[in-house]
Amino acid sequence: MSQSTPLNVIILAAGQGTRMKSKLPKVLHPLGGKPLLAHVIDAANLLKPAKMVVVYGHGGQQVLDTINDSSIVWAEQKEQLGTGHAVNQAMSDIDDKSIALILYGDVPLINSTTLSDLINQAGNDSLGLLTVHLEDPTGYGRIARDQHGQVKYIVEQKDANSEELKISESNTGILAVNGAKLRHWLSQLKNNNAQGEYYLTDIIAMAVADGVEVKTAHPASETEVMGINSRSQLAMMERAFQRQNAEDLMAKGVTIIDPDRIEVRGDVEVGTDITIDVNVVLEGKVKIADNVSIGANCVIRDSVIEAGVEIKPMCVIEEATVGKEAIVGPYSRLRPGANLAGGNHIGNFVEIKNSNIGQGSKVNHLTYIGDTDMGSGVNIGAGTITANYDGANKHRTTIGDNVSTGSNTVLVAPVKAGQGATIGAGTVLRKEAPAGELTLSVVKQKTIEGWKRPAKKK
Ligand code: UD1
Ligand code: MG
């Protein structure tokens, strides 16, 4: 293909997806947390197309609203009269001089390298057809070749004779060809076949009749060209996709204890010598630096985990930053805006939200820290709570360097504990705790002499 030939992508996404038994249009069902159609769009975008037209039908507005991409041209197919008819709905937006590439919204794992290869096969003068040899080609269109191995036509399963049914080379449906030629052939399609549909596949025989050579390309694996029609196929595809994610991470230097028990639902950036234990879910944009270890059953979303961090099992970390060498968990919850400077210990049943935790500060047991600016070297006693909400507004708590709070301290915001302050166990801090001093709420301890525990009546 000459550099100047623009690429026009057509994605067929009008299918109803009856077998999904869902109110959600099939192409919006998520794979790795992202709609099927979005996978196809992302793969196509890697080819830098001049134009992308998506043919939609079933669930129309919902599809447009979810994908919400202003660079896409949407073409409605009101009635589903076959793949050829579907492509025709896009043609008013396709340039005659372009190479038109036809993709499918329910074939999510197609790889852009395979597509570049296909486009190169097509060039300006040929038709590029993506085919695959299947052990069981049932249901697929078969690729008929002549004695010289040249592709002659495609015959659909339902129209095939017994000889044709023996062919294992199958049509993936994906093809690339000059826009003007495609337009010309589509205008000549007829629906006099077993399904009464306008078959896109009929353009192959037309190309051959017009002396246009059909050149084939092949996917690197079958999963690339597998379509999704049912929830069972969706689940199988999810496993294949996650296996690939695991392989990619391992290739970058991550140890994954069980590659079948990790879920990547977004973009993960990794350093090396990271260890990830079983059942870890990584969502959104997650950045994990060198020498991090992540324990079993953690969910990490849109967060940055800096070098040398140890995340013990059962943690949920969202929109947070975990600074170098920190130890988090087990059972810690870091909510949006939790920023740990590094060297911290965050322990069991600790929740931190919208707070800056200074270098080396420790929050080890049964604590809620919200809307707080905490200095370095702080030790927060078990059961310390920042009461940040007065029922109407949120207020901040300031905790200076080297503060130590006793167990069961309540810091009623807005409030401040000065640098080096010590706060006695059980204190309800409503006024500033001065720097360097011991502050406590004194409730005099008393003993009721001779008091007896109630005894059970006989
Ligand atoms: C099609 C091919 C077949 C190929 C197979 C690969 C034709 C005639 N047959 O068959 O050779 O082996 O795909 O999976 O092309 N669609 C629309 N509008 C329509 C009809 C279909 O948008 O009017 C979309 C569907 O949503 C789907 C795709 O086109 O994403 C393929 O349609 P489908 O009906 O599944 O075609 P097959 O019979 O499987
Ligand atoms: Mg199909």
Short mmCIF file of C-alpha atoms and ligand atoms in Angstrom, two decimals:
data_model
loop_
_atom_site.label_atom_id
_atom_site.label_comp_id
_atom_site.label_asym_id
_atom_site.label_seq_id
_atom_site.Cartn_x
_atom_site.Cartn_y
_atom_site.Cartn_z
CA MET A 1 0.00 0.00 0.00
CA SER A 2 1.35 3.39 -0.86
CA GLN A 3 1.74 5.68 2.11
CA SER A 4 -0.81 8.12 0.73
CA THR A 5 -3.75 5.69 0.53
CA PRO A 6 -6.15 6.61 3.34
CA LEU A 7 -7.60 3.82 5.45
CA ASN A 8 -11.38 3.79 6.03
CA VAL A 9 -12.54 1.32 8.68
CA ILE A 10 -16.08 -0.10 8.71
CA ILE A 11 -17.18 -1.92 11.86
CA LEU A 12 -20.38 -3.97 11.71
CA ALA A 13 -22.15 -3.74 15.04
CA ALA A 14 -25.83 -3.98 14.16
CA GLY A 15 -26.33 -7.58 15.25
CA GLN A 16 -29.03 -8.23 17.79
CA GLY A 17 -27.17 -10.83 19.79
CA THR A 18 -30.33 -12.81 20.57
CA ARG A 19 -28.35 -15.62 22.18
CA MET A 20 -26.93 -13.29 24.83
CA LYS A 21 -30.48 -13.05 26.28
CA SER A 22 -29.75 -9.50 27.40
CA LYS A 23 -31.24 -6.01 27.31
CA LEU A 24 -27.70 -4.73 26.80
CA PRO A 25 -26.70 -4.69 23.11
CA LYS A 26 -24.22 -7.51 22.48
CA VAL A 27 -21.37 -5.22 21.42
CA LEU A 28 -21.57 -3.39 24.77
CA HIS A 29 -21.00 -6.47 26.90
CA PRO A 30 -17.65 -6.05 28.67
CA LEU A 31 -14.52 -8.06 28.06
CA GLY A 32 -11.75 -7.22 30.51
CA GLY A 33 -13.99 -4.41 31.78
CA LYS A 34 -14.31 -2.77 28.34
CA PRO A 35 -17.17 -3.09 25.81
CA LEU A 36 -16.51 -5.57 22.98
CA LEU A 37 -16.96 -2.80 20.43
CA ALA A 38 -14.40 -0.59 22.20
CA HIS A 39 -11.79 -3.35 21.83
CA VAL A 40 -12.35 -3.36 18.06
CA ILE A 41 -12.26 0.45 17.87
CA ASP A 42 -8.99 0.52 19.84
CA ALA A 43 -7.38 -2.09 17.58
CA ALA A 44 -8.51 -0.15 14.50
CA ASN A 45 -7.23 3.14 15.90
CA LEU A 46 -3.72 1.71 16.11
CA LEU A 47 -3.81 1.69 12.29
CA LYS A 48 -4.45 5.47 12.27
CA PRO A 49 -7.47 5.34 9.94
CA ALA A 50 -8.57 8.48 8.14
CA LYS A 51 -12.14 7.53 8.96
CA MET A 52 -14.03 5.01 11.04
CA VAL A 53 -17.68 4.18 10.37
CA VAL A 54 -19.63 2.01 12.79
CA VAL A 55 -22.81 0.39 11.49
CA TYR A 56 -25.23 0.13 14.39
CA GLY A 57 -28.79 -1.03 14.71
CA HIS A 58 -30.02 -2.90 17.72
CA GLY A 59 -29.83 -0.80 20.90
CA GLY A 60 -28.73 2.15 18.78
CA GLN A 61 -28.71 5.12 21.11
CA GLN A 62 -27.23 3.14 23.97
CA VAL A 63 -24.34 2.10 21.75
CA LEU A 64 -23.68 5.69 20.65
CA ASP A 65 -23.90 7.03 24.22
CA THR A 66 -21.59 4.40 25.66
CA ILE A 67 -18.89 4.64 23.01
CA ASN A 68 -19.25 8.45 22.90
CA ASP A 69 -16.37 9.08 20.49
CA SER A 70 -16.71 12.13 18.27
CA SER A 71 -14.23 10.80 15.71
CA ILE A 72 -16.58 7.93 14.79
CA VAL A 73 -19.15 8.24 12.01
CA TRP A 74 -22.30 6.29 12.87
CA ALA A 75 -24.41 4.65 10.17
CA GLU A 76 -27.72 3.08 11.09
CA GLN A 77 -28.86 -0.22 9.64
CA LYS A 78 -32.61 -0.19 10.31
CA GLU A 79 -33.29 -3.71 9.10
CA GLN A 80 -30.80 -6.54 9.19
CA LEU A 81 -30.72 -7.82 5.67
CA GLY A 82 -27.25 -9.37 5.74
CA THR A 83 -23.58 -8.46 6.03
CA GLY A 84 -23.45 -6.99 2.51
CA HIS A 85 -26.44 -4.77 3.26
CA ALA A 86 -24.82 -3.74 6.55
CA VAL A 87 -21.57 -2.66 4.83
CA ASN A 88 -23.63 -0.77 2.26
CA GLN A 89 -25.05 1.46 5.02
CA ALA A 90 -21.53 2.79 5.62
CA MET A 91 -20.62 3.42 1.99
CA SER A 92 -21.81 7.02 1.73
CA ASP A 93 -18.98 7.86 4.12
CA ILE A 94 -16.30 5.78 2.41
CA ASP A 95 -13.84 7.42 0.03
CA ASP A 96 -13.38 5.88 -3.42
CA LYS A 97 -9.60 6.15 -3.14
CA SER A 98 -9.41 4.60 0.33
CA ILE A 99 -8.68 1.09 1.40
CA ALA A 100 -11.82 -0.02 3.21
CA LEU A 101 -11.23 -2.45 6.08
CA ILE A 102 -14.26 -4.36 7.35
CA LEU A 103 -14.30 -5.43 11.01
CA TYR A 104 -16.93 -6.79 13.42
CA GLY A 105 -18.04 -5.34 16.75
CA ASP A 106 -18.38 -8.80 18.26
CA VAL A 107 -14.89 -10.01 17.24
CA PRO A 108 -12.99 -8.19 19.98
CA LEU A 109 -9.48 -9.61 20.06
CA ILE A 110 -8.43 -8.88 16.50
CA ASN A 111 -4.84 -7.75 16.49
CA SER A 112 -3.65 -4.65 14.69
CA THR A 113 -0.53 -6.45 13.44
CA THR A 114 -2.73 -9.01 11.67
CA LEU A 115 -4.77 -6.16 10.21
CA SER A 116 -1.68 -4.31 8.89
CA ASP A 117 -0.62 -7.53 7.23
CA LEU A 118 -4.07 -7.87 5.64
CA ILE A 119 -4.02 -4.25 4.42
CA ASN A 120 -0.59 -4.83 2.89
CA GLN A 121 -1.95 -7.89 1.08
CA ALA A 122 -4.77 -5.80 -0.35
CA GLY A 123 -2.54 -2.98 -1.53
CA ASN A 124 -4.30 -0.69 -4.00
CA ASP A 125 -5.18 -3.39 -6.53
CA SER A 126 -6.01 -6.63 -4.70
CA LEU A 127 -8.57 -7.79 -2.20
CA GLY A 128 -7.17 -8.87 1.16
CA LEU A 129 -9.15 -11.61 2.88
CA LEU A 130 -8.48 -12.87 6.40
CA THR A 131 -9.00 -16.63 6.53
CA VAL A 132 -8.34 -19.33 9.10
CA HIS A 133 -8.08 -23.11 9.00
CA LEU A 134 -10.51 -24.51 11.54
CA GLU A 135 -10.69 -28.05 12.87
CA ASP A 136 -14.45 -27.63 13.00
CA PRO A 137 -15.54 -25.04 10.43
CA THR A 138 -19.27 -25.63 11.05
CA GLY A 139 -21.24 -22.42 10.53
CA TYR A 140 -18.48 -20.57 8.70
CA GLY A 141 -18.30 -19.55 5.08
CA ARG A 142 -15.79 -21.78 3.22
CA ILE A 143 -12.97 -20.51 1.03
CA ALA A 144 -13.04 -22.19 -2.39
CA ARG A 145 -9.72 -22.15 -4.29
CA ASP A 146 -8.87 -23.31 -7.82
CA GLN A 147 -6.21 -25.89 -8.74
CA HIS A 148 -3.54 -23.15 -8.60
CA GLY A 149 -4.57 -22.24 -5.08
CA GLN A 150 -6.21 -18.97 -6.13
CA VAL A 151 -9.30 -17.98 -4.14
CA LYS A 152 -12.39 -18.25 -6.36
CA TYR A 153 -15.38 -17.62 -4.11
CA ILE A 154 -16.80 -18.03 -0.61
CA VAL A 155 -19.76 -20.28 -0.01
CA GLU A 156 -21.85 -20.03 3.15
CA GLN A 157 -22.43 -23.18 5.21
CA LYS A 158 -26.14 -23.15 4.39
CA ASP A 159 -25.50 -22.88 0.63
CA ALA A 160 -22.58 -25.32 0.43
CA ASN A 161 -22.55 -28.73 -1.26
CA SER A 162 -20.96 -31.78 0.34
CA GLU A 163 -17.55 -31.15 -1.32
CA GLU A 164 -17.50 -27.52 -0.21
CA LEU A 165 -18.44 -28.50 3.34
CA LYS A 166 -15.19 -30.50 3.56
CA ILE A 167 -13.10 -27.32 3.16
CA SER A 168 -11.52 -26.32 6.45
CA GLU A 169 -10.29 -22.91 5.33
CA SER A 170 -12.91 -20.57 6.72
CA ASN A 171 -13.93 -16.96 6.24
CA THR A 172 -13.33 -14.72 9.25
CA GLY A 173 -15.44 -12.01 7.57
CA ILE A 174 -12.59 -9.50 7.85
CA LEU A 175 -11.40 -8.07 4.55
CA ALA A 176 -9.74 -5.04 2.99
CA VAL A 177 -10.22 -3.61 -0.48
CA ASN A 178 -10.31 -0.36 -2.42
CA GLY A 179 -13.38 1.76 -1.56
CA ALA A 180 -14.63 2.34 -5.12
CA LYS A 181 -14.40 -1.36 -5.99
CA LEU A 182 -16.26 -2.30 -2.82
CA ARG A 183 -19.01 0.20 -3.64
CA HIS A 184 -19.35 -1.18 -7.17
CA TRP A 185 -19.62 -4.82 -6.03
CA LEU A 186 -22.03 -4.08 -3.16
CA SER A 187 -24.41 -2.43 -5.62
CA GLN A 188 -24.65 -5.73 -7.51
CA LEU A 189 -25.40 -8.04 -4.55
CA LYS A 190 -28.51 -10.22 -4.74
CA ASN A 191 -30.25 -12.07 -1.93
CA ASN A 192 -31.20 -15.21 -3.83
CA ASN A 193 -29.56 -17.62 -1.39
CA ALA A 194 -30.51 -20.02 1.40
CA GLN A 195 -30.90 -17.22 3.96
CA GLY A 196 -32.43 -14.58 1.68
CA GLU A 197 -29.68 -12.17 2.77
CA TYR A 198 -27.30 -9.82 0.99
CA TYR A 199 -24.03 -11.65 1.61
CA LEU A 200 -20.86 -9.59 1.78
CA THR A 201 -19.05 -12.80 0.88
CA ASP A 202 -20.48 -12.70 -2.66
CA ILE A 203 -18.10 -9.86 -3.54
CA ILE A 204 -15.23 -12.36 -3.61
CA ALA A 205 -16.51 -14.05 -6.79
CA MET A 206 -17.21 -10.58 -8.26
CA ALA A 207 -13.63 -9.51 -7.57
CA VAL A 208 -12.30 -12.64 -9.26
CA ALA A 209 -14.60 -12.04 -12.27
CA ASP A 210 -13.24 -8.46 -12.49
CA GLY A 211 -9.67 -9.77 -12.50
CA VAL A 212 -8.93 -8.51 -8.98
CA GLU A 213 -6.69 -10.94 -7.18
CA VAL A 214 -7.83 -12.17 -3.77
CA LYS A 215 -4.86 -12.46 -1.42
CA THR A 216 -5.25 -14.04 1.97
CA ALA A 217 -3.75 -13.25 5.35
CA HIS A 218 -4.12 -15.24 8.55
CA PRO A 219 -4.42 -14.41 12.24
CA ALA A 220 -1.66 -15.41 14.67
CA SER A 221 -4.22 -17.34 16.73
CA GLU A 222 -7.85 -18.41 16.44
CA THR A 223 -8.91 -16.24 19.37
CA GLU A 224 -8.16 -13.16 17.29
CA VAL A 225 -11.02 -13.95 14.93
CA MET A 226 -13.46 -15.59 17.30
CA GLY A 227 -16.85 -13.90 17.45
CA ILE A 228 -19.03 -13.78 20.54
CA ASN A 229 -22.63 -14.93 20.34
CA SER A 230 -23.38 -16.22 23.83
CA ARG A 231 -22.41 -15.60 27.43
CA SER A 232 -20.57 -18.89 27.41
CA GLN A 233 -18.40 -17.72 24.50
CA LEU A 234 -17.95 -14.39 26.28
CA ALA A 235 -16.63 -16.19 29.37
CA MET A 236 -14.26 -18.31 27.25
CA MET A 237 -13.00 -15.18 25.54
CA GLU A 238 -12.50 -13.45 28.89
CA ARG A 239 -10.23 -16.28 29.98
CA ALA A 240 -8.27 -16.11 26.72
CA PHE A 241 -7.95 -12.35 27.08
CA GLN A 242 -6.82 -12.53 30.71
CA ARG A 243 -4.36 -15.29 29.88
CA GLN A 244 -2.87 -12.97 27.26
CA ASN A 245 -2.69 -10.12 29.80
CA ALA A 246 -0.88 -12.42 32.22
CA GLU A 247 1.56 -13.50 29.50
CA ASP A 248 2.27 -9.85 28.64
CA LEU A 249 2.96 -9.01 32.28
CA MET A 250 5.21 -12.04 32.73
CA ALA A 251 7.12 -11.10 29.59
CA LYS A 252 7.82 -7.73 31.23
CA GLY A 253 9.32 -9.33 34.34
CA VAL A 254 6.33 -9.88 36.62
CA THR A 255 5.98 -13.13 38.55
CA ILE A 256 2.37 -14.23 38.50
CA ILE A 257 1.70 -17.08 40.88
CA ASP A 258 -1.22 -18.37 38.81
CA PRO A 259 -1.72 -16.79 35.37
CA ASP A 260 -5.28 -18.13 35.35
CA ARG A 261 -6.15 -16.16 38.47
CA ILE A 262 -5.40 -12.55 37.66
CA GLU A 263 -7.76 -10.00 36.11
CA VAL A 264 -6.58 -6.96 34.22
CA ARG A 265 -9.39 -4.54 33.41
CA GLY A 266 -7.51 -1.56 32.14
CA ASP A 267 -3.98 -0.38 31.44
CA VAL A 268 -1.28 -1.64 33.74
CA GLU A 269 2.22 -0.23 33.67
CA VAL A 270 4.79 -2.38 35.43
CA GLY A 271 8.43 -2.39 36.49
CA THR A 272 10.36 -5.59 37.08
CA ASP A 273 10.55 -8.16 39.87
CA ILE A 274 6.96 -7.66 40.86
CA THR A 275 5.13 -10.61 42.38
CA ILE A 276 1.39 -10.95 42.13
CA ASP A 277 -0.40 -13.63 44.14
CA VAL A 278 -3.73 -15.19 43.18
CA ASN A 279 -7.03 -13.42 42.58
CA VAL A 280 -5.70 -9.92 42.12
CA VAL A 281 -7.87 -7.51 40.10
CA LEU A 282 -6.18 -4.53 38.46
CA GLU A 283 -8.60 -1.94 37.09
CA GLY A 284 -8.29 1.31 35.19
CA LYS A 285 -4.84 2.89 35.09
CA VAL A 286 -2.54 1.14 37.52
CA LYS A 287 1.17 1.79 37.79
CA ILE A 288 3.32 -0.69 39.71
CA ALA A 289 7.02 -0.01 40.17
CA ASP A 290 9.92 -2.43 40.72
CA ASN A 291 10.03 -4.97 43.54
CA VAL A 292 6.42 -4.63 44.58
CA SER A 293 4.61 -7.65 45.95
CA ILE A 294 0.84 -7.92 45.93
CA GLY A 295 -0.84 -10.51 48.12
CA ALA A 296 -3.86 -12.65 47.35
CA ASN A 297 -7.31 -11.18 46.78
CA CYS A 298 -6.46 -7.51 46.33
CA VAL A 299 -8.36 -5.07 44.13
CA ILE A 300 -6.33 -2.11 42.88
CA ARG A 301 -7.93 0.57 40.73
CA ASP A 302 -6.46 3.75 39.21
CA SER A 303 -3.53 3.84 41.61
CA VAL A 304 0.23 4.22 41.76
CA ILE A 305 2.24 1.67 43.72
CA GLU A 306 5.83 2.81 44.12
CA ALA A 307 8.96 0.66 44.33
CA GLY A 308 9.43 -1.90 47.07
CA VAL A 309 5.88 -1.72 48.39
CA GLU A 310 4.41 -4.79 50.00
CA ILE A 311 0.66 -5.15 49.76
CA LYS A 312 -0.55 -8.00 51.93
CA PRO A 313 -3.70 -9.99 51.14
CA MET A 314 -7.27 -8.65 51.08
CA CYS A 315 -6.68 -4.96 50.33
CA VAL A 316 -8.83 -2.60 48.27
CA ILE A 317 -6.91 0.36 46.87
CA GLU A 318 -8.66 2.99 44.72
CA GLU A 319 -7.29 6.25 43.32
CA ALA A 320 -4.47 6.15 45.83
CA THR A 321 -0.69 6.50 45.83
CA VAL A 322 1.38 4.11 47.89
CA GLY A 323 4.89 5.50 48.39
CA LYS A 324 8.14 3.55 48.31
CA GLU A 325 8.68 0.67 50.73
CA ALA A 326 5.30 1.03 52.40
CA ILE A 327 3.61 -2.03 53.85
CA VAL A 328 -0.15 -2.18 53.44
CA GLY A 329 -2.61 -4.75 54.77
CA PRO A 330 -3.86 -7.30 55.35
CA TYR A 331 -7.39 -5.89 55.13
CA SER A 332 -6.56 -2.25 54.40
CA ARG A 333 -8.79 0.04 52.40
CA LEU A 334 -7.20 3.01 50.66
CA ARG A 335 -9.90 5.23 49.18
CA PRO A 336 -9.59 8.05 46.64
CA GLY A 337 -7.02 10.65 47.60
CA ALA A 338 -5.11 8.46 50.04
CA ASN A 339 -1.49 9.45 49.45
CA LEU A 340 1.16 7.60 51.40
CA ALA A 341 4.57 9.29 51.18
CA GLY A 342 6.51 6.06 51.71
CA GLY A 343 7.85 3.77 54.41
CA ASN A 344 4.40 3.62 55.98
CA HIS A 345 2.75 0.72 57.74
CA ILE A 346 -0.97 0.58 57.14
CA GLY A 347 -2.55 -2.32 58.92
CA ASN A 348 -5.64 -4.36 59.54
CA PHE A 349 -9.07 -2.81 59.16
CA VAL A 350 -7.70 0.63 58.45
CA GLU A 351 -9.55 2.99 56.08
CA ILE A 352 -7.81 6.07 54.69
CA LYS A 353 -9.53 8.63 52.46
CA ASN A 354 -8.46 11.96 50.97
CA SER A 355 -5.45 12.19 53.27
CA ASN A 356 -1.73 12.77 53.02
CA ILE A 357 0.25 10.40 55.20
CA GLY A 358 3.85 11.55 55.75
CA GLN A 359 7.04 9.53 55.43
CA GLY A 360 7.24 6.55 57.78
CA SER A 361 3.97 7.23 59.58
CA LYS A 362 2.14 4.16 60.88
CA VAL A 363 -1.56 3.50 61.07
CA ASN A 364 -1.70 -0.08 62.12
CA HIS A 365 -5.03 -1.15 63.56
CA LEU A 366 -8.77 -0.49 63.30
CA THR A 367 -8.61 3.15 62.29
CA TYR A 368 -10.34 5.69 60.07
CA ILE A 369 -8.26 8.58 58.73
CA GLY A 370 -10.23 10.95 56.49
CA ASP A 371 -9.49 14.47 55.20
CA THR A 372 -6.23 14.56 57.12
CA ASP A 373 -2.77 16.02 56.60
CA MET A 374 -0.39 13.88 58.60
CA GLY A 375 3.31 14.59 58.96
CA SER A 376 6.13 12.07 59.11
CA GLY A 377 7.07 9.66 61.85
CA VAL A 378 3.56 9.65 63.31
CA ASN A 379 2.21 6.67 65.20
CA ILE A 380 -1.54 6.31 65.25
CA GLY A 381 -2.86 4.11 68.03
CA ALA A 382 -5.41 1.37 67.52
CA GLY A 383 -8.97 2.55 67.04
CA THR A 384 -8.11 6.17 66.33
CA ILE A 385 -10.83 7.95 64.38
CA THR A 386 -10.86 11.29 62.63
CA ALA A 387 -14.41 12.60 63.00
CA ASN A 388 -14.31 14.55 59.77
CA TYR A 389 -18.03 15.00 59.16
CA ASP A 390 -20.32 17.13 61.28
CA GLY A 391 -23.43 15.88 59.54
CA ALA A 392 -23.32 18.67 56.96
CA ASN A 393 -19.72 19.47 56.06
CA LYS A 394 -16.36 17.73 55.97
CA HIS A 395 -13.46 19.24 57.93
CA ARG A 396 -9.73 18.58 57.91
CA THR A 397 -7.50 17.27 60.63
CA THR A 398 -3.85 18.25 60.87
CA ILE A 399 -1.41 15.93 62.61
CA GLY A 400 2.18 17.19 62.93
CA ASP A 401 5.40 15.20 62.63
CA ASN A 402 6.09 12.62 65.33
CA VAL A 403 2.65 12.82 66.91
CA SER A 404 1.56 9.75 68.83
CA THR A 405 -2.10 9.04 69.48
CA GLY A 406 -3.25 6.60 72.12
CA SER A 407 -5.78 3.91 71.41
CA ASN A 408 -9.36 4.99 70.85
CA THR A 409 -8.55 8.65 70.21
CA VAL A 410 -11.20 10.68 68.39
CA LEU A 411 -9.95 13.76 66.56
CA VAL A 412 -12.99 16.00 66.03
CA ALA A 413 -12.25 18.06 62.92
CA PRO A 414 -11.35 20.76 62.27
CA VAL A 415 -8.59 20.11 64.77
CA LYS A 416 -4.83 20.02 65.00
CA ALA A 417 -2.24 18.03 66.90
CA GLY A 418 1.04 19.97 66.97
CA GLN A 419 4.41 18.46 66.19
CA GLY A 420 5.50 15.85 68.69
CA ALA A 421 2.22 15.97 70.61
CA THR A 422 1.21 12.88 72.54
CA ILE A 423 -2.47 12.17 72.94
CA GLY A 424 -3.64 9.87 75.71
CA ALA A 425 -5.78 6.82 75.14
CA GLY A 426 -9.49 7.47 74.85
CA THR A 427 -9.09 11.21 74.26
CA VAL A 428 -11.78 13.11 72.37
CA LEU A 429 -9.69 15.93 70.92
CA ARG A 430 -11.86 19.01 70.27
CA LYS A 431 -9.16 21.68 70.64
CA GLU A 432 -5.60 21.84 69.43
CA ALA A 433 -3.16 19.49 71.14
CA PRO A 434 -0.08 21.66 71.67
CA ALA A 435 3.23 20.60 70.17
CA GLY A 436 5.45 18.48 72.38
CA GLU A 437 2.89 18.12 75.18
CA LEU A 438 0.76 15.27 76.50
CA THR A 439 -2.93 15.97 76.02
CA LEU A 440 -5.68 13.76 77.35
CA SER A 441 -9.38 13.90 78.21
CA VAL A 442 -9.40 13.17 81.90
CA VAL A 443 -12.35 11.27 83.17
CA LYS A 444 -11.63 10.33 86.74
CA GLN A 445 -11.53 6.60 87.26
CA LYS A 446 -13.65 5.28 90.09
CA THR A 447 -14.22 1.95 91.71
CA ILE A 448 -17.59 0.85 93.16
CA GLU A 449 -16.59 -1.18 96.13
CA GLY A 450 -18.54 -4.32 96.91
CA TRP A 451 -20.37 -4.30 93.56
CA LYS A 452 -21.59 -7.73 92.51
CA ARG A 453 -22.13 -9.04 89.01
CA PRO A 454 -25.72 -10.10 88.37
CA ALA A 455 -26.07 -13.86 88.74
CA LYS A 456 -28.41 -16.12 86.80
CA LYS A 457 -31.65 -16.93 88.68
CA LYS A 458 -31.85 -20.63 89.54
C1 UD1 B 1 -20.49 -14.37 8.41
C2 UD1 B 1 -19.93 -14.64 7.01
C3 UD1 B 1 -19.23 -16.01 7.04
C4 UD1 B 1 -18.14 -16.01 8.07
C5 UD1 B 1 -18.70 -15.64 9.43
C6 UD1 B 1 -17.59 -15.46 10.42
C7 UD1 B 1 -21.45 -13.55 5.45
C8 UD1 B 1 -22.57 -13.74 4.54
N1 UD1 B 1 -21.03 -14.65 6.09
O1 UD1 B 1 -21.46 -15.33 8.64
O2 UD1 B 1 -18.68 -16.30 5.78
O3 UD1 B 1 -17.55 -17.31 8.14
O4 UD1 B 1 -19.44 -14.39 9.35
O5 UD1 B 1 -18.11 -15.27 11.68
O6 UD1 B 1 -20.92 -12.47 5.59
N2 UD1 B 1 -24.37 -7.99 10.85
C9 UD1 B 1 -24.95 -6.74 10.77
N3 UD1 B 1 -26.05 -6.56 10.00
C10 UD1 B 1 -26.61 -7.58 9.29
C11 UD1 B 1 -26.03 -8.85 9.40
C12 UD1 B 1 -24.89 -9.03 10.17
O7 UD1 B 1 -24.45 -5.80 11.39
O8 UD1 B 1 -27.61 -7.34 8.62
C13 UD1 B 1 -23.16 -8.18 11.68
C14 UD1 B 1 -23.46 -9.09 12.86
O9 UD1 B 1 -23.80 -8.32 13.98
C15 UD1 B 1 -22.13 -9.78 13.07
C16 UD1 B 1 -21.53 -9.84 11.67
O10 UD1 B 1 -22.21 -8.85 10.92
O11 UD1 B 1 -21.27 -9.02 13.87
C17 UD1 B 1 -21.66 -11.20 11.04
O12 UD1 B 1 -23.01 -11.52 10.90
P1 UD1 B 1 -23.56 -12.97 11.12
O13 UD1 B 1 -25.01 -12.97 10.89
O14 UD1 B 1 -23.07 -13.51 12.40
O15 UD1 B 1 -22.87 -13.73 9.91
P2 UD1 B 1 -22.57 -15.26 9.82
O16 UD1 B 1 -23.79 -15.94 9.31
O17 UD1 B 1 -21.99 -15.78 11.04
MG MG B 2 -22.00 -15.17 13.04
#
